[in-house]
Coordinates of C-alpha atoms and ligand atoms in Angstrom, one line a residue:
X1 CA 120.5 12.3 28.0
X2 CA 117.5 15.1 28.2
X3 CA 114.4 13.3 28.6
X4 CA 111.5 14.6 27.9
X5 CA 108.6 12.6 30.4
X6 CA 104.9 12.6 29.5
X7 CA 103.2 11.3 32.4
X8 CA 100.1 12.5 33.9
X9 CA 100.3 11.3 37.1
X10 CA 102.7 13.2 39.6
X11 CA 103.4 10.7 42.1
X12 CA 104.6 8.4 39.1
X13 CA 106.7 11.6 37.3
X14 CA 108.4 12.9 40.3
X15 CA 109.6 9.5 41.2
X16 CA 110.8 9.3 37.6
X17 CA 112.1 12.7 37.4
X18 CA 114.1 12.0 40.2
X19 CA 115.4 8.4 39.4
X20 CA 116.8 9.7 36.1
X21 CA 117.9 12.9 37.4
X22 CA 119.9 11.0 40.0
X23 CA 121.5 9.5 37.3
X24 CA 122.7 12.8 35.3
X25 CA 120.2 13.2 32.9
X26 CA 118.1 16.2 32.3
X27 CA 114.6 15.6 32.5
X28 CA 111.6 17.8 30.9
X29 CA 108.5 16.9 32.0
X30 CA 104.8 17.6 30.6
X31 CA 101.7 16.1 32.6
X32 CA 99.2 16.6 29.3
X33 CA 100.1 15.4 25.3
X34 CA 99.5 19.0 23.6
X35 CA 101.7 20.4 26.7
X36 CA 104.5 17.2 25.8
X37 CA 104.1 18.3 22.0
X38 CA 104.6 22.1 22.7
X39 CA 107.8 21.1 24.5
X40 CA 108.9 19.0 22.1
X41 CA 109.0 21.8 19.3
X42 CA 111.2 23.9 21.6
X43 CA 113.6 21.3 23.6
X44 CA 116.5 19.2 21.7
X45 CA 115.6 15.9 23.9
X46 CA 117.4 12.8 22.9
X47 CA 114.2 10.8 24.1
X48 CA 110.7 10.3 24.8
X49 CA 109.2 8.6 28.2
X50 CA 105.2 8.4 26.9
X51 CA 102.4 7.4 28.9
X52 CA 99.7 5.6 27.3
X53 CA 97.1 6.9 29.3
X54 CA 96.9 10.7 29.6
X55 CA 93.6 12.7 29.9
X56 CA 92.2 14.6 27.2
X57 CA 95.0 13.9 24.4
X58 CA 95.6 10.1 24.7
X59 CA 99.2 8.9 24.4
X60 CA 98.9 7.1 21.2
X61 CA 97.6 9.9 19.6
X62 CA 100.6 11.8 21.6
X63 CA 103.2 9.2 19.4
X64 CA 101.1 9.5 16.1
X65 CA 101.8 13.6 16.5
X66 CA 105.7 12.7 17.6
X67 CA 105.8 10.3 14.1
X68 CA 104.0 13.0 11.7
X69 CA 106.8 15.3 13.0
X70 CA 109.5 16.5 10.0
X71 CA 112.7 14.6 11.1
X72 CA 114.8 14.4 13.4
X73 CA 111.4 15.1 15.5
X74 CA 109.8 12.6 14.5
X75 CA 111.9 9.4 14.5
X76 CA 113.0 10.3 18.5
X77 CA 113.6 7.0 20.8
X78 CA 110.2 7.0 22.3
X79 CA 109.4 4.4 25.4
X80 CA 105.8 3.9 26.5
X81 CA 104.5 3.5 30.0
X82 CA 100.9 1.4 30.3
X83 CA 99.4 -0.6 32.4
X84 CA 99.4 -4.5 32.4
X85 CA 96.1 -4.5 31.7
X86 CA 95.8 -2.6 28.8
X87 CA 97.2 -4.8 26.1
X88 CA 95.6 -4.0 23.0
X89 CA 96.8 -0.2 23.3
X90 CA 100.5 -1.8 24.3
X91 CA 100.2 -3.6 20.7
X92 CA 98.5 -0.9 19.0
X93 CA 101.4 1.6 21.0
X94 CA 104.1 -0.4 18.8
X95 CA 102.1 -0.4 15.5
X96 CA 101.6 3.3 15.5
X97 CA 105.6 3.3 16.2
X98 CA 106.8 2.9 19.5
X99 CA 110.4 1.7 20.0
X100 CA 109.9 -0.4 23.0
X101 CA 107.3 -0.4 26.3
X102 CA 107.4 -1.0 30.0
X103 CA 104.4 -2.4 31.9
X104 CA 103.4 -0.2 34.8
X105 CA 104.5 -0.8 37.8
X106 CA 108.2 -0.8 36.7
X107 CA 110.8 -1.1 38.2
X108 CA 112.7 2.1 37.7
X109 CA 116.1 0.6 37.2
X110 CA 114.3 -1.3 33.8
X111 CA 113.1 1.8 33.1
X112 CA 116.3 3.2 32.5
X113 CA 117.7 0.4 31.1
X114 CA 114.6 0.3 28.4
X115 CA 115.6 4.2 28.0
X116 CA 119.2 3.6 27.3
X117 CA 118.6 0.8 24.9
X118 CA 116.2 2.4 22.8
X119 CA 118.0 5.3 22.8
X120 CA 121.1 3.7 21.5
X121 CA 119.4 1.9 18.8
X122 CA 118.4 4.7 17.3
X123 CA 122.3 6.0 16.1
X124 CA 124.4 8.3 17.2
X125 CA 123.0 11.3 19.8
X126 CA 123.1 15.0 18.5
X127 CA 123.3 15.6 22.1
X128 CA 122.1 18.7 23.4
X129 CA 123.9 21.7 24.7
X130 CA 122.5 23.7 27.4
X131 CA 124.3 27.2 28.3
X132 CA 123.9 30.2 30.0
X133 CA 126.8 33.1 29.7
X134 CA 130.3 30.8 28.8
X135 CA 128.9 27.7 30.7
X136 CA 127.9 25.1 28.6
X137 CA 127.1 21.5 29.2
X138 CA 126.2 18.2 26.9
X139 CA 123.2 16.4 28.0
X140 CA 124.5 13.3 26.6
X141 CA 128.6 13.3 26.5
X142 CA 128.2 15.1 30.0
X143 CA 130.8 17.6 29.1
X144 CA 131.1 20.7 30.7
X145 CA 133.0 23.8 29.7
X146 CA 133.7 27.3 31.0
X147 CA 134.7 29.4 28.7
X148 CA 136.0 26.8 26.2
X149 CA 138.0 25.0 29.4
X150 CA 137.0 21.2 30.3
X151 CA 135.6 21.1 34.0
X152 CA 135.3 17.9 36.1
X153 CA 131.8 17.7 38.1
X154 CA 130.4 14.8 40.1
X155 CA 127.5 13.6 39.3
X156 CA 125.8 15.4 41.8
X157 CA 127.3 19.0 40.6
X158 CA 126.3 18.0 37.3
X159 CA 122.6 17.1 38.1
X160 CA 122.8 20.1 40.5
X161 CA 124.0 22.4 37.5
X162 CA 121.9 20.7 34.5
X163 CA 119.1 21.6 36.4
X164 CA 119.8 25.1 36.5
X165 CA 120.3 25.4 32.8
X166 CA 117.4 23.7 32.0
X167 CA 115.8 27.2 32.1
X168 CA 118.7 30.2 32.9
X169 CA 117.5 32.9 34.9
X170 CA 114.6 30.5 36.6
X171 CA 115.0 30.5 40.7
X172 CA 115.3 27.1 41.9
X173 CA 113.9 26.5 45.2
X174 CA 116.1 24.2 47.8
X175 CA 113.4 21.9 48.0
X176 CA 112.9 21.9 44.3
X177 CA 116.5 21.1 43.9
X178 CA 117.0 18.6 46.6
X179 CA 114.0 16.7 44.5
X180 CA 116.0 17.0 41.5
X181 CA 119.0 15.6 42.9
X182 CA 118.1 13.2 45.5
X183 CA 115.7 9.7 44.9
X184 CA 112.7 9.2 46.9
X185 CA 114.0 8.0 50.0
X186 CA 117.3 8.7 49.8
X187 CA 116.7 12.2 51.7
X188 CA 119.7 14.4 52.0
X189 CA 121.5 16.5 55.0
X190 CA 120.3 19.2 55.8
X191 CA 122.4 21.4 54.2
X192 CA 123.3 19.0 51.1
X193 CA 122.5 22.0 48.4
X194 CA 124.4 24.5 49.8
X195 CA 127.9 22.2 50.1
X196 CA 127.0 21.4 46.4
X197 CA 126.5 24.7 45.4
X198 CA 129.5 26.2 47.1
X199 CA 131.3 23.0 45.4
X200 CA 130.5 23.8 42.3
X201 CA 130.6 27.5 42.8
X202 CA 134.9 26.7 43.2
X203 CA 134.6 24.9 39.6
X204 CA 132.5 26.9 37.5
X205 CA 133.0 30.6 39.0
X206 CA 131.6 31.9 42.1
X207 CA 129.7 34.4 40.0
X208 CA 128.1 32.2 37.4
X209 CA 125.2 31.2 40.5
X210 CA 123.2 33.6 42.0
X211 CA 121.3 33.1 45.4
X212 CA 118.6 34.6 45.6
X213 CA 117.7 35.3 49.1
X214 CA 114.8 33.5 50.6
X215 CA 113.6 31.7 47.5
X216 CA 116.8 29.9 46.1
X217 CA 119.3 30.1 43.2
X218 CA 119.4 30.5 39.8
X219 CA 122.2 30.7 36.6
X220 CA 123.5 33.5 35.2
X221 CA 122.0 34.1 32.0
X222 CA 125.4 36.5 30.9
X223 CA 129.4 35.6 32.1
X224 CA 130.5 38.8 34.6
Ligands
CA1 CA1 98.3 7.9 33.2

């Protein structure tokens, strides 16, 4: 699935980002409402992750925006985040059209669970395609293709090259892909990136990654 996570705290969305991500989906992520609602009107996400409590823009005023949206917008999956604590804006969170909540803290594997339930319930996924040159890839079957042909990735090939098509042409730090790929705490060898790159590199076309010396690697926006 692509995810789109509205969460201002960083500690909490990394640790997210990277649970889900270790799971194969694609994850956008926007630490303010207006930023979540920009990305929203560009990205095809299958679901929302909403925190209740976001400065400035406050998260049920985040949803109301998400529910005045022309469809299919507006009637996303959406999952809010809040605090135990705050149960009045949990109940008010569901009135003003919330699929489901989690109480902070969570346990990340009810998190996704919660996710992939509400998600579910809502239908059948459009699913969205991300591509760069003939590479394309389903955020929600997990299909890939090259140039119309089926390829098999790992899961770890998949998140490695999801996360490169999030945005084709962006250079991807090691570090910002070893965070993408690995959970907290599950800390990778050393050179873990470069094995998955040169692995997928074999199934996709050695051309279609580019490394970028020094900084890291990017897609291909056009097939050579
Ligand atoms: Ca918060």
């Amino acid at each position: 699935m692509h995810i789109l996570l509205i969460e201002d705290d960083p500690f909490i969305a990394r640790a997210v980002s990277a649970a889900l991500e270790s799971e194969a989906h694609v994850v956008t992520y926007a630490p303010t409402g207006p930023e979540g609602l920009a990305a929203l009107r560009v990205h095809d996400v299958d679901a929302v992750l909403l925190d209740l409590g976001l400065p400035g823009m406050d998260g049920i005023d985040v949803l109301k925006n998400i529910r005045a949206m022309p469809a299919p917008k507006g009637s996303l999956p959406v999952l809010i985040v809040t605090a135990r604590e705050a149960l009045e804006s949990r109940l008010e969170g569901l009135d003003a059209g919330a699929d489901d909540y989690v109480l902070k803290p969570f346990h990340m594997s009810e998190l996704i669970a919660r996710l992939r339930a509400v998600a579910r319930r809502k239908g059948p996924i459009a699913g969205d395609v991300l591509r760069a040159g003939n590479i394309s890839l389903n955020t929600v079957t997990h299909a890939v293709t090259v140039g119309g042909d089926v390829v098999t990735l790992s899961k770890r090939e998949y998140a490695l090259l999801a996360a490169l098509l999030v945005r084709p042409g962006a250079v991807l730090s090691k570090r910002a892909l070893e965070e993408k790929l690995y959970a907290p705490g599950d800390e990778p060898e050393g050179n873990a990136v470069e094995y998955l790159i040169h692995a997928l590199r074999k199934k996709i076309g050695s051309d279609a990654i580019e490394n970028i010396r020094g900084l890291g690697w990017r897609i291909r926006e056009r097939a050579s």
